[in-house]
mmCIF file of C-alpha atoms and ligand atoms in Angstrom:
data_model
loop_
_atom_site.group_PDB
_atom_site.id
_atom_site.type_symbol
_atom_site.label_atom_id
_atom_site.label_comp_id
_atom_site.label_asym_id
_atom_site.label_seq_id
_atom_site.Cartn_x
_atom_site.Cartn_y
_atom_site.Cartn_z
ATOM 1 C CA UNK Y 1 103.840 156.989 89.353
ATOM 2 C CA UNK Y 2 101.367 155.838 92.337
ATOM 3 C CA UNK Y 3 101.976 152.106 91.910
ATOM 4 C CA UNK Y 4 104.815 150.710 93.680
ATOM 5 C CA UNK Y 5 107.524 148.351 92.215
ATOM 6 C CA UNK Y 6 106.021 145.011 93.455
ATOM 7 C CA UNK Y 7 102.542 145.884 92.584
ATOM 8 C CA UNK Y 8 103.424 146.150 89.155
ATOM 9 C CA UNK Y 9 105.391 143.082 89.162
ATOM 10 C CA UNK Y 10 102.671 141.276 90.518
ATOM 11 C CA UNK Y 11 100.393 142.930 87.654
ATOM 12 C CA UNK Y 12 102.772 141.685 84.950
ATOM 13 C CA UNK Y 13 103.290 138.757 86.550
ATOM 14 C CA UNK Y 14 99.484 137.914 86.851
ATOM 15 C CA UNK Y 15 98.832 138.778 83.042
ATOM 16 C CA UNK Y 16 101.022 136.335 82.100
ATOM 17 C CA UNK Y 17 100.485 132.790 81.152
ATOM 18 C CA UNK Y 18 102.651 131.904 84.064
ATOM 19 C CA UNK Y 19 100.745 133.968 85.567
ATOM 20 C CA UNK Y 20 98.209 132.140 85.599
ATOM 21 C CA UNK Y 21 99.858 128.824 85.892
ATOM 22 C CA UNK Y 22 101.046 130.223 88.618
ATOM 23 C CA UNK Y 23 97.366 131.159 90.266
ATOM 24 C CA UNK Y 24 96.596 127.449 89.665
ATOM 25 C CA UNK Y 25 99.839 125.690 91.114
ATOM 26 C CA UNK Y 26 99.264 127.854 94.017
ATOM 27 C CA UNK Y 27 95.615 127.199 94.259
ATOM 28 C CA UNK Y 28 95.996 123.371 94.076
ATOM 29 C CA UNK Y 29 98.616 123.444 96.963
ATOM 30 C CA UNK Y 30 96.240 125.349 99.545
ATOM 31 C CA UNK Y 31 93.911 122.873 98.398
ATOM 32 C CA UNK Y 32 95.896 120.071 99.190
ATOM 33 C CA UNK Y 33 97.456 121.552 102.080
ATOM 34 C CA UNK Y 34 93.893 121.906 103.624
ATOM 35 C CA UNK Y 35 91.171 120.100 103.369
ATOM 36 C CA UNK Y 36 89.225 123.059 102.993
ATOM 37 C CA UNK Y 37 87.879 123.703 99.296
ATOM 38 C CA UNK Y 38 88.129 127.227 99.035
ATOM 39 C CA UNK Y 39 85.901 129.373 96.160
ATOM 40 C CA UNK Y 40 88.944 129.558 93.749
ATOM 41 C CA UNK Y 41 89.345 125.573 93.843
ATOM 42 C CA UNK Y 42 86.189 124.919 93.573
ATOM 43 C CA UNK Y 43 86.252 127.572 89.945
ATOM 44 C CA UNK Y 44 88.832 125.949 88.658
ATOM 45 C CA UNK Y 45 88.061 122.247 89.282
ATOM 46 C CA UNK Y 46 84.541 123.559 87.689
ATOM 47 C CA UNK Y 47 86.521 125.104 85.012
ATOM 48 C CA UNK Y 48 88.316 121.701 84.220
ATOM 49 C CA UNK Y 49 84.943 120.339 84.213
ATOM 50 C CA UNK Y 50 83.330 122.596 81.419
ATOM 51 C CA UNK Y 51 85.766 122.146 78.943
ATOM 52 C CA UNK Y 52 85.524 118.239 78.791
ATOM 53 C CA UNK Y 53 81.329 118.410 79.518
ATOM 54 C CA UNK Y 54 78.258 120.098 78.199
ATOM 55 C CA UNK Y 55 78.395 124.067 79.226
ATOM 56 C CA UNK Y 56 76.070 124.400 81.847
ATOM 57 C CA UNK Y 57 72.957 126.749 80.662
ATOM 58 C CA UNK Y 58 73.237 130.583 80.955
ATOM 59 C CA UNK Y 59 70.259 131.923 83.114
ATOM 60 C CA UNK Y 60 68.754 135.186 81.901
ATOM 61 C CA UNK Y 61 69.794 137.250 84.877
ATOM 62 C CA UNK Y 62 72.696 140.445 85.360
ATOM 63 C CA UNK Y 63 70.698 142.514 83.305
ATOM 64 C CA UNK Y 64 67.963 143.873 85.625
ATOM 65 C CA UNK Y 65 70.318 144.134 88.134
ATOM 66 C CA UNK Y 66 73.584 145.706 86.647
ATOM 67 C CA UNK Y 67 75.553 147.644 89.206
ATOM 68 C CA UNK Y 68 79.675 148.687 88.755
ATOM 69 C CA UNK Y 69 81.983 148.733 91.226
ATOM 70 C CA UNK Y 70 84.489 151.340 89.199
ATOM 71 C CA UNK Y 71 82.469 153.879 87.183
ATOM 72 C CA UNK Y 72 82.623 157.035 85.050
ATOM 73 C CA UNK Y 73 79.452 157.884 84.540
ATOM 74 C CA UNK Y 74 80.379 161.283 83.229
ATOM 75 C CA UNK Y 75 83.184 159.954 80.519
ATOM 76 C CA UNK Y 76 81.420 161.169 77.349
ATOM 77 C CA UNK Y 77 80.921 164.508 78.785
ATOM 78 C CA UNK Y 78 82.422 167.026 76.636
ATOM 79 C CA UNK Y 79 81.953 170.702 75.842
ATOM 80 C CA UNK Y 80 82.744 170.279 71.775
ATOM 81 C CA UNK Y 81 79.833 167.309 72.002
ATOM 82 C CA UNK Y 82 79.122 163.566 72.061
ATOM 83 C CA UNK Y 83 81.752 160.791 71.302
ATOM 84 C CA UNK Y 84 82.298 160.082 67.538
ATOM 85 C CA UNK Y 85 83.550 156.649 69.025
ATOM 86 C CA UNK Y 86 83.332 154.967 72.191
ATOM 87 C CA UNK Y 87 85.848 152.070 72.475
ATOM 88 C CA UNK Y 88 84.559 149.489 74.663
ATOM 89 C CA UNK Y 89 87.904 147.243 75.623
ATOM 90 C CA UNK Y 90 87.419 143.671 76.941
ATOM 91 C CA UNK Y 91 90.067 143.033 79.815
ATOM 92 C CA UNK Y 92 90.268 140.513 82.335
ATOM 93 C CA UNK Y 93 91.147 141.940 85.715
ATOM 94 C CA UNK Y 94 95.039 140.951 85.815
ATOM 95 C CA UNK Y 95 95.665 142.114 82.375
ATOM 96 C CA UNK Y 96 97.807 145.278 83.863
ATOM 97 C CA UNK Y 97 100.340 145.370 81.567
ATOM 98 C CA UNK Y 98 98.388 144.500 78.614
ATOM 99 C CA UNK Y 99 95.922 148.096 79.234
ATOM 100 C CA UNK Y 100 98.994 149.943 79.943
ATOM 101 C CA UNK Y 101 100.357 149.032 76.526
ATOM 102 C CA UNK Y 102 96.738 150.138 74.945
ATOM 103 C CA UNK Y 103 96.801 153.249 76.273
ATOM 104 C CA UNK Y 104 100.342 153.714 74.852
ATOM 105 C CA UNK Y 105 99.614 152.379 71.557
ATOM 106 C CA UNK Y 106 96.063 152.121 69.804
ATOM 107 C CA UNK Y 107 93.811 152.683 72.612
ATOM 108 C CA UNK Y 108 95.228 156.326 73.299
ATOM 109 C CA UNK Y 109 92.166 158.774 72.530
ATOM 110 C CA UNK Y 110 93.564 161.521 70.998
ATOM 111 C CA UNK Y 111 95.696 160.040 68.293
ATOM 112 C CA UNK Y 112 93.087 160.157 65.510
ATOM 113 C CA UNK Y 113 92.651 164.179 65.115
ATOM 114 C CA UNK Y 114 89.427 165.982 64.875
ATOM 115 C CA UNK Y 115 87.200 163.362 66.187
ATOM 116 C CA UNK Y 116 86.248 162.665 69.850
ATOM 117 C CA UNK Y 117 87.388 159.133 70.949
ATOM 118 C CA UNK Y 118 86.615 157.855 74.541
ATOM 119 C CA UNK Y 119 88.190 154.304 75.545
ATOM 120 C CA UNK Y 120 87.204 152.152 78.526
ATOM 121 C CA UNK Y 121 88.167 149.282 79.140
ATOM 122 C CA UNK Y 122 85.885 146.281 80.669
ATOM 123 C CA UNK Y 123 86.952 143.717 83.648
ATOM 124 C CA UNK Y 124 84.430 141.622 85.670
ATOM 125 C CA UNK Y 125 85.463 140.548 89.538
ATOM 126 C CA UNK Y 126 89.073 139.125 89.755
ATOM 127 C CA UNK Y 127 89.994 135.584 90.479
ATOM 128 C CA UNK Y 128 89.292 134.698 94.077
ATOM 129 C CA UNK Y 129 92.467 133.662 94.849
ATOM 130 C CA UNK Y 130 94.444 137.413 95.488
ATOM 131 C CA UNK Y 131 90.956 138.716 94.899
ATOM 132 C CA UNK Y 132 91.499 142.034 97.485
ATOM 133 C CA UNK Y 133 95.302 142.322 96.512
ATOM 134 C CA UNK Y 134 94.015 142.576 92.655
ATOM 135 C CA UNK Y 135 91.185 144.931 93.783
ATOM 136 C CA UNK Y 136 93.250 147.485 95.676
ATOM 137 C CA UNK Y 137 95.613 147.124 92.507
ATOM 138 C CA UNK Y 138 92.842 147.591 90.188
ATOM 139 C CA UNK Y 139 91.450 150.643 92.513
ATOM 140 C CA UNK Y 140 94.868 152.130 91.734
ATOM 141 C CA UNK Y 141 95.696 151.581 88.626
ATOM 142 C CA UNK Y 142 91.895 153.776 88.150
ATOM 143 C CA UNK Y 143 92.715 156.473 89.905
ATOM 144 C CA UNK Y 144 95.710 157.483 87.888
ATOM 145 C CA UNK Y 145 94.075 156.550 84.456
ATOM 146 C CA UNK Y 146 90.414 157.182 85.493
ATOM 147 C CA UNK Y 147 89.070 154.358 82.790
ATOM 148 C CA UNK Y 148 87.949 151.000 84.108
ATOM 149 C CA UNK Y 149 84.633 150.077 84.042
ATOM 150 C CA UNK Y 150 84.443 147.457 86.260
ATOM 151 C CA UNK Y 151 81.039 145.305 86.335
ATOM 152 C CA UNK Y 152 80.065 143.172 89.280
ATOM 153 C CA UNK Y 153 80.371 139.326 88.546
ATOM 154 C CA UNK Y 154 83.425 136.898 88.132
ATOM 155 C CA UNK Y 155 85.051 137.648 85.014
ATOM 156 C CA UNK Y 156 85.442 134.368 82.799
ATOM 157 C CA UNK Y 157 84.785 133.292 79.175
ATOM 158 C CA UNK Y 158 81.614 132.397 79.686
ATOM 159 C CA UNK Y 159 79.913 135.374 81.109
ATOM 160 C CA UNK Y 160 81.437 137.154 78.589
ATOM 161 C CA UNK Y 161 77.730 137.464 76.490
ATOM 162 C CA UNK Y 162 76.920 139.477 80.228
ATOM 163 C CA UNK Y 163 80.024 141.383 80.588
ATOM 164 C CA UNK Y 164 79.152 143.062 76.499
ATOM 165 C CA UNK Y 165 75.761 143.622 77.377
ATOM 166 C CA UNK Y 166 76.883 145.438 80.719
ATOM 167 C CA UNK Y 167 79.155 147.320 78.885
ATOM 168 C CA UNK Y 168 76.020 148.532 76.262
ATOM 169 C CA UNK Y 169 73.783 149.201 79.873
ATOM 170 C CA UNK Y 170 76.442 151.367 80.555
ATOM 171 C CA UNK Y 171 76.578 153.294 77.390
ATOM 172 C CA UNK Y 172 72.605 153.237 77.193
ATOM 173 C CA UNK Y 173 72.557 155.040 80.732
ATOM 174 C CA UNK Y 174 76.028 157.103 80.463
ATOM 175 C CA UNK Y 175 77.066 157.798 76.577
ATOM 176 C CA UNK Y 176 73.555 156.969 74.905
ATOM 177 C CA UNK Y 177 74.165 159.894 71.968
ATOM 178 C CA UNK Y 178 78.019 158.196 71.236
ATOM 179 C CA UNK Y 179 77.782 157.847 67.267
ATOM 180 C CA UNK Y 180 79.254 154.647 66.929
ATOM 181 C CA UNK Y 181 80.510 152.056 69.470
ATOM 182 C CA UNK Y 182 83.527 149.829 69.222
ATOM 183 C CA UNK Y 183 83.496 146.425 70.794
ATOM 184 C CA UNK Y 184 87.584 144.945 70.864
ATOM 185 C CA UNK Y 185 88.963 142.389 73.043
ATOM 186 C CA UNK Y 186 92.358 143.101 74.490
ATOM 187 C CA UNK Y 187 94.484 140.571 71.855
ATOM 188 C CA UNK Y 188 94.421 142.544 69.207
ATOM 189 C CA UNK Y 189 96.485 145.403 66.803
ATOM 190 C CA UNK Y 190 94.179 148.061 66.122
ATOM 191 C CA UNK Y 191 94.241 151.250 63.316
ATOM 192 C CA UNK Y 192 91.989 153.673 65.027
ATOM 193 C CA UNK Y 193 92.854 155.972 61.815
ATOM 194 C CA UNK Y 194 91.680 153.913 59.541
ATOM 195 C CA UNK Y 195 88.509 152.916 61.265
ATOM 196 C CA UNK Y 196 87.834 156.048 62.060
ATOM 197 C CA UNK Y 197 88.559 157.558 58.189
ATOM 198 C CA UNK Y 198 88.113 154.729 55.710
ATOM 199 C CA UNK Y 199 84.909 152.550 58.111
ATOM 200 C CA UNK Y 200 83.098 155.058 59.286
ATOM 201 C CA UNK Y 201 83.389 158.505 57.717
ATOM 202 C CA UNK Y 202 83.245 161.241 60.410
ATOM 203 C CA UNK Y 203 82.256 163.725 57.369
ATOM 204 C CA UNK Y 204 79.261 161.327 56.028
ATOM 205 C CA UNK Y 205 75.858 161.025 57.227
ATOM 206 C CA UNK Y 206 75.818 158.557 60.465
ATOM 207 C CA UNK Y 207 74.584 155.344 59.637
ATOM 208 C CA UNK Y 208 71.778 154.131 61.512
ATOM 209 C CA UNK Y 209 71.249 150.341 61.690
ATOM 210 C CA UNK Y 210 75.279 149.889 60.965
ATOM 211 C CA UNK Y 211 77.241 147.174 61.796
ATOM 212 C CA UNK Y 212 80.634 145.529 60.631
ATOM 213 C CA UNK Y 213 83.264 143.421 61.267
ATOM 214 C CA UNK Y 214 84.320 140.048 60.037
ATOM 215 C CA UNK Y 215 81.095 138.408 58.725
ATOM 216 C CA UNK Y 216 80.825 134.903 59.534
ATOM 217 C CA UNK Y 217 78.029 133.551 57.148
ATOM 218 C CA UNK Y 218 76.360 130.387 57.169
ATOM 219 C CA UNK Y 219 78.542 129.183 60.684
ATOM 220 C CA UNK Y 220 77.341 125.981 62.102
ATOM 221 C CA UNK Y 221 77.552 125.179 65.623
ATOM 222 C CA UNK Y 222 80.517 123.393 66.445
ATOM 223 C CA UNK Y 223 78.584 120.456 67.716
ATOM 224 C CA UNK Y 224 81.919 118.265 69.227
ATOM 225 C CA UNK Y 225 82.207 118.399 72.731
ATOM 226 C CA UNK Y 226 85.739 119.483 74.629
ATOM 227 C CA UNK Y 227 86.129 122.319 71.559
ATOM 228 C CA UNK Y 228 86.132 125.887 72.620
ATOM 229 C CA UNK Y 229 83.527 126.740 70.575
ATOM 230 C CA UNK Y 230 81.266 124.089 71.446
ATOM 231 C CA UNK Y 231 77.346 124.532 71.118
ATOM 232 C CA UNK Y 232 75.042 121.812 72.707
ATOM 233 C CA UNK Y 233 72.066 121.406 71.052
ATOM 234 C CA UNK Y 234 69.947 122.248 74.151
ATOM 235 C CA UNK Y 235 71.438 125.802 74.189
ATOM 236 C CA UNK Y 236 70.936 126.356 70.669
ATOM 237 C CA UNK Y 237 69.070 123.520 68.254
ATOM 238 C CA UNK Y 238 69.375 125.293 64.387
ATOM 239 C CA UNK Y 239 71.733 123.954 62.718
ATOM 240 C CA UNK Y 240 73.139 127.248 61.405
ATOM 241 C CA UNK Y 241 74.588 130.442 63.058
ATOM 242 C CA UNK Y 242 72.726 134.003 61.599
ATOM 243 C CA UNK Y 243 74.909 136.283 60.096
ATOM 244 C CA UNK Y 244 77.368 137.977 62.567
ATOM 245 C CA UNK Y 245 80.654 139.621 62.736
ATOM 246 C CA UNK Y 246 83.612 138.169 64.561
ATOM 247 C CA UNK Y 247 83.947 138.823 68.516
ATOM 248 C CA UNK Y 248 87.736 140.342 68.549
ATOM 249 C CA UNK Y 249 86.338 143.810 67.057
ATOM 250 C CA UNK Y 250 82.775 144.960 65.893
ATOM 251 C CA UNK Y 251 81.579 148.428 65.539
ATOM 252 C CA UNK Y 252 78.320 149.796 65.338
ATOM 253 C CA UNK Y 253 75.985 152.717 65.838
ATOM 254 C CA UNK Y 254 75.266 153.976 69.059
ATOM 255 C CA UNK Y 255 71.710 153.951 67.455
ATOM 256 C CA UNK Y 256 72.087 150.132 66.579
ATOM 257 C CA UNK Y 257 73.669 149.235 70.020
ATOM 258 C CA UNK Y 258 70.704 150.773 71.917
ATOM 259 C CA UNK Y 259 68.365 148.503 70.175
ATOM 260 C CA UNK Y 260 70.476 145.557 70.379
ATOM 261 C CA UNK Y 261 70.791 145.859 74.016
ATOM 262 C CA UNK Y 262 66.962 146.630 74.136
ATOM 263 C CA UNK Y 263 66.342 143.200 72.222
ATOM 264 C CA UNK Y 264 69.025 141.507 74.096
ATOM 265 C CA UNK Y 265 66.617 140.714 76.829
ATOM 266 C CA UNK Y 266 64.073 138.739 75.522
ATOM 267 C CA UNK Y 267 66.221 135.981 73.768
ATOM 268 C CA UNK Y 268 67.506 133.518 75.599
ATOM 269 C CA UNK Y 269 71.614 134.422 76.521
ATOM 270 C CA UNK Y 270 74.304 131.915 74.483
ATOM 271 C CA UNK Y 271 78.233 132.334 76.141
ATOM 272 C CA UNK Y 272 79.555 133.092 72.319
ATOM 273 C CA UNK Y 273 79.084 136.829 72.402
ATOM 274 C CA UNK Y 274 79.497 137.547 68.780
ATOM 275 C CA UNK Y 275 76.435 134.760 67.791
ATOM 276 C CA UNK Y 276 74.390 136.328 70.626
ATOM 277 C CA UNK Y 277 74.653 139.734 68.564
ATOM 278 C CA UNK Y 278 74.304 137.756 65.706
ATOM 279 C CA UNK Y 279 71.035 136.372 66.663
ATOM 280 C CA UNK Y 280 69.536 140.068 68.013
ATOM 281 C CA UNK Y 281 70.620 141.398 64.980
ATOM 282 C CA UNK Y 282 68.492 138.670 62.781
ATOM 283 C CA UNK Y 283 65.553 139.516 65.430
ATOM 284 C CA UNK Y 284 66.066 143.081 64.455
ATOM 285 C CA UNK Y 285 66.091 142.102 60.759
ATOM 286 C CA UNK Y 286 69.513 144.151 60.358
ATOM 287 C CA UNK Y 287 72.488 142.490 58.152
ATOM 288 C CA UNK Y 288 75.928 143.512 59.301
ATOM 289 C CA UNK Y 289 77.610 146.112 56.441
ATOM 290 C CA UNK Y 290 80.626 144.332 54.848
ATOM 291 C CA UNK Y 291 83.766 146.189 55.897
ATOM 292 C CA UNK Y 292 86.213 146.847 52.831
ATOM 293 C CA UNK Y 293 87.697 143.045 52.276
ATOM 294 C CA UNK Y 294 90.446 141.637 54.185
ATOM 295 C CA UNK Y 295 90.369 144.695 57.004
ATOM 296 C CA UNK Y 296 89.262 142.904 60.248
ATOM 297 C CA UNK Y 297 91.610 139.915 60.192
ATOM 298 C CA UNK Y 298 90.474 137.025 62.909
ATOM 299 C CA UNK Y 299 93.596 135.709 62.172
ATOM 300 C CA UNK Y 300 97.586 136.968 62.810
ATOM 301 C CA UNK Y 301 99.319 138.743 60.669
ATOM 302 C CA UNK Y 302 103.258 139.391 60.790
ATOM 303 C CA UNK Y 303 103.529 143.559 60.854
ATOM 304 C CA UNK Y 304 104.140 145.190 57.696
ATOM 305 C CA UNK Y 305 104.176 148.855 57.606
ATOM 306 C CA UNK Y 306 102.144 149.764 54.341
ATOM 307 C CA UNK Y 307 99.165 145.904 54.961
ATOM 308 C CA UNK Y 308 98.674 147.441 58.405
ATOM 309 C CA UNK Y 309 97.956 151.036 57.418
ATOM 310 C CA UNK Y 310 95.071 149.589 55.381
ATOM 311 C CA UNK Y 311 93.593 147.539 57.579
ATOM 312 C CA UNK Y 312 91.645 148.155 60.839
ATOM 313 C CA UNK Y 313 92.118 145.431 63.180
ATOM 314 C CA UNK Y 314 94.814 142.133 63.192
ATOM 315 C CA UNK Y 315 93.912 139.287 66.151
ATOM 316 C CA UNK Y 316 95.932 137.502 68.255
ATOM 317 C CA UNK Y 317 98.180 140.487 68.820
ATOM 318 C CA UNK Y 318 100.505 140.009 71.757
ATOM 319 C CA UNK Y 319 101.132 143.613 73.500
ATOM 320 C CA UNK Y 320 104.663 142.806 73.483
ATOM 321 C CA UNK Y 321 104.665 142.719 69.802
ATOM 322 C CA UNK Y 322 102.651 145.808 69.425
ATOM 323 C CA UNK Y 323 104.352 147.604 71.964
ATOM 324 C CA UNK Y 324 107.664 146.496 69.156
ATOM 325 C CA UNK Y 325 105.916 147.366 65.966
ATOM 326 C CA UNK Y 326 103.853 150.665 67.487
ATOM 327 C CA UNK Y 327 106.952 153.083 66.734
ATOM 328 C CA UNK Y 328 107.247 152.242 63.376
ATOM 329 C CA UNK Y 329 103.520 151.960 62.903
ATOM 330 C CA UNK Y 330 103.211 155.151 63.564
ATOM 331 C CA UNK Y 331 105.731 156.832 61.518
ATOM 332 C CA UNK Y 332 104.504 158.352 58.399
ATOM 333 C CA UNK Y 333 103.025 156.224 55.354
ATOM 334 C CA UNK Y 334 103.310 158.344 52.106
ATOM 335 C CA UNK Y 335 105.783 155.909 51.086
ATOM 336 C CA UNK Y 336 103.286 153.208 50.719
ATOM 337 C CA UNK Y 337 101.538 152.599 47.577
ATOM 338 C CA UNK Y 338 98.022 153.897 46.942
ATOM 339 C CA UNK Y 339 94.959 152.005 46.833
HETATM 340 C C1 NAG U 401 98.675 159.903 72.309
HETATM 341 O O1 NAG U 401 98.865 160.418 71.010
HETATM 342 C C2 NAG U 401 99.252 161.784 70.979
HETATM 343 C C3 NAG U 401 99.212 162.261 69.529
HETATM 344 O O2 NAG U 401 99.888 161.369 68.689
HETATM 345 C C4 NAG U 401 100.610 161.912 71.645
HETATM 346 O O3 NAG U 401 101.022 163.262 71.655
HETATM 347 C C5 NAG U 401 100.515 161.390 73.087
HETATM 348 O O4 NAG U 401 101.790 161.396 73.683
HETATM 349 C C6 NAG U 401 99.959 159.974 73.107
HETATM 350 N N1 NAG U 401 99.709 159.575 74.484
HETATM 351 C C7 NAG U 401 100.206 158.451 75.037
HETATM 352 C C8 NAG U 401 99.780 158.144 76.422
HETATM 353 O O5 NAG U 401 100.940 157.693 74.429
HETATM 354 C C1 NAG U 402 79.434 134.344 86.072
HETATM 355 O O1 NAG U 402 79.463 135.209 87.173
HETATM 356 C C2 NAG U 402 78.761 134.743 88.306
HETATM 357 C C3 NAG U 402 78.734 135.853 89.340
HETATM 358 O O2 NAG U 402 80.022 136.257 89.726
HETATM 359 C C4 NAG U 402 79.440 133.491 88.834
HETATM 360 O O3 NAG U 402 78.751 133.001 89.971
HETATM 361 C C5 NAG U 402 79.412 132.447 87.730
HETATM 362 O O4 NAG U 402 80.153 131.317 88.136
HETATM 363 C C6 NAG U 402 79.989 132.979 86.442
HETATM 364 N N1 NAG U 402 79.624 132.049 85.389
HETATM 365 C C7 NAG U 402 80.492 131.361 84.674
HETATM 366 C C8 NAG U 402 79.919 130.422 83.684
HETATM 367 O O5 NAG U 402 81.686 131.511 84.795
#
């Protein structure tokens, strides 16, 4: 082990609600302390600001111009061949603890046997409060585990539309012959065994324009302002969502990724990721493939040995719960009931 005691406090401690809380108490103290407003003050006050206003209007930039401050180019490099799945993890910079527990539990590569699986996971620039100490932390933490992409603008909710669509310009210029690509935020339990076996069927033909998920059909924008989901109507005027599948875990082919990412650029950007797919997938004119039912959950779950082995993905999953359940996840399942 590399990292020393404290940092790894501090990385726990940072991932953490009162973590966070933490940032901000701090943050509002050097701003009251001096009358200078420094960058992180002036985030958060703006962050205050868009949850009880209209969302100010994503500018169709980043794309041209994508560079990465921690890169593997050559990940998906691999004597026996391409990537049968690239997993494509959505952290924010100070979630530590939360990638060391994927590695340990769903996001480690070789637990599904006989299929190449290569994970990364996906951070933007850290808060700028403790930016450098989280940098040097983050610069660490890569060099024992060699997998953090790391793309090169602040990482918040709403350039999360940019930080997906970095993630595919990586794949399109690093891992462009993967066969299907996973797209999973870091809140979630995940059955890589089940994807892999039951979803997409390493022994089957690969399916070209194939995506699936949770389908949200019909979805108006939520149209009330100070929601999370809010939509104004300048951003987006139709009164009805396309088809698309739920942001905490899609996967597609690498096929169907390339030409997302290659229609990506001519509609205008949204902040909800999983409607911006949605709407390059109805420019495409590709549905999403319904998944077998009740297998990509958007909502918890409490852990059941035989529900989880049939199912691929459960949200809202703390890592301290599925760091808990992962032993006994694992364990055989031929007691379970068939079917
Ligand atoms: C990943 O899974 C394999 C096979 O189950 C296991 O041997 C290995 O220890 C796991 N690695 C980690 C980091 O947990
Ligand atoms: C997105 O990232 C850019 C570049 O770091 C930053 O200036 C901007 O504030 C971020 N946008 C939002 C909405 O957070």
């Amino acid at each position: 082990m590399k990292l020393m005691k404290w940092e790894l406090m501090l990385g726990a401690l940072l991932s953490t609600a009162f973590g966070g809380l933490l940032l901000l108490f701090l943050s509002q103290l050097l701003a009251s302390w001096t009358d200078l407003s420094s960058p992180f003050t002036r985030t958060s006050s703006k962050k205050f600001e868009w949850q009880a206003q209209t969302p100010p209007a994503l500018v169709p930039r980043v794309l041209q111009s994508y560079s990465f401050l921690l890169n593997h180019p050559d990940k998906c490099e691999d004597p026996r061949g391409p990537p049968f799945l690239l997993m494509l993890v959505m952290t924010r910079p100070q979630e530590v603890g939360v990638r060391q527990v994927i590695r340990q539990t769903w996001g480690n590569e070789t637990l599904v046997s006989g299929v190449i699986i290569r994970r990364l996971f996906v951070l933007g620039l850290p808060p700028p409060l403790f930016a450098q100490e989280l940098q040097d932390l983050l610069e660490e933490e890569d060099r024992e585990h060699g997998d953090l992409l790391q793309v090169g603008f602040l990482d918040t909710y709403h350039n999360l539309t940019f930080k997906v669509l970095t993630a595919l310009e990586w794949m399109a210029q690093s891992c462009p012959t993967a066969q299907y690509v996973l797209k999973v935020d870091s809140d979630v339990f995940l059955n890589p065994n089940y994807l892999v076996q039951q979803v997409l069927w390493p022994n089957g033909p690969t399916q070209l324009d194939f995506i699936t998920g949770h389908i949200y059909r019909g979805a108006n924008p939520v149209r009330k302002q100070n929601q999370k989901w809010y939509m104004s109507p300048e951003l987006y005027s139709h009164n009805q969502y396309p088809d698309y599948c739920g942001g905490p875990g899609y996967v597609m082919s690498g096929s169907l990724a390339l030409r997302i990412l290659a229609v990506a650029k001519s509609i205008k950007p949204i902040h909800l990721e999983d409607v911006f797919v949605g709407l390059c997938l109805q420019q495409l004119g590709v549905k999403p493939t319904p998944s077998p039912p009740n297998t990509f959950l958007m909502f918890w779950r409490k852990y059941d040995h035989c529900t989880f082995h049939r199912l691929v993905l459960v949200h809202h999953f703390q890592h301290q719960e599925l760091l808990q359940i992962w032993p006994d996840f694992i364990l055989s399942h031929s007691a379970c009931p068939t079917g």
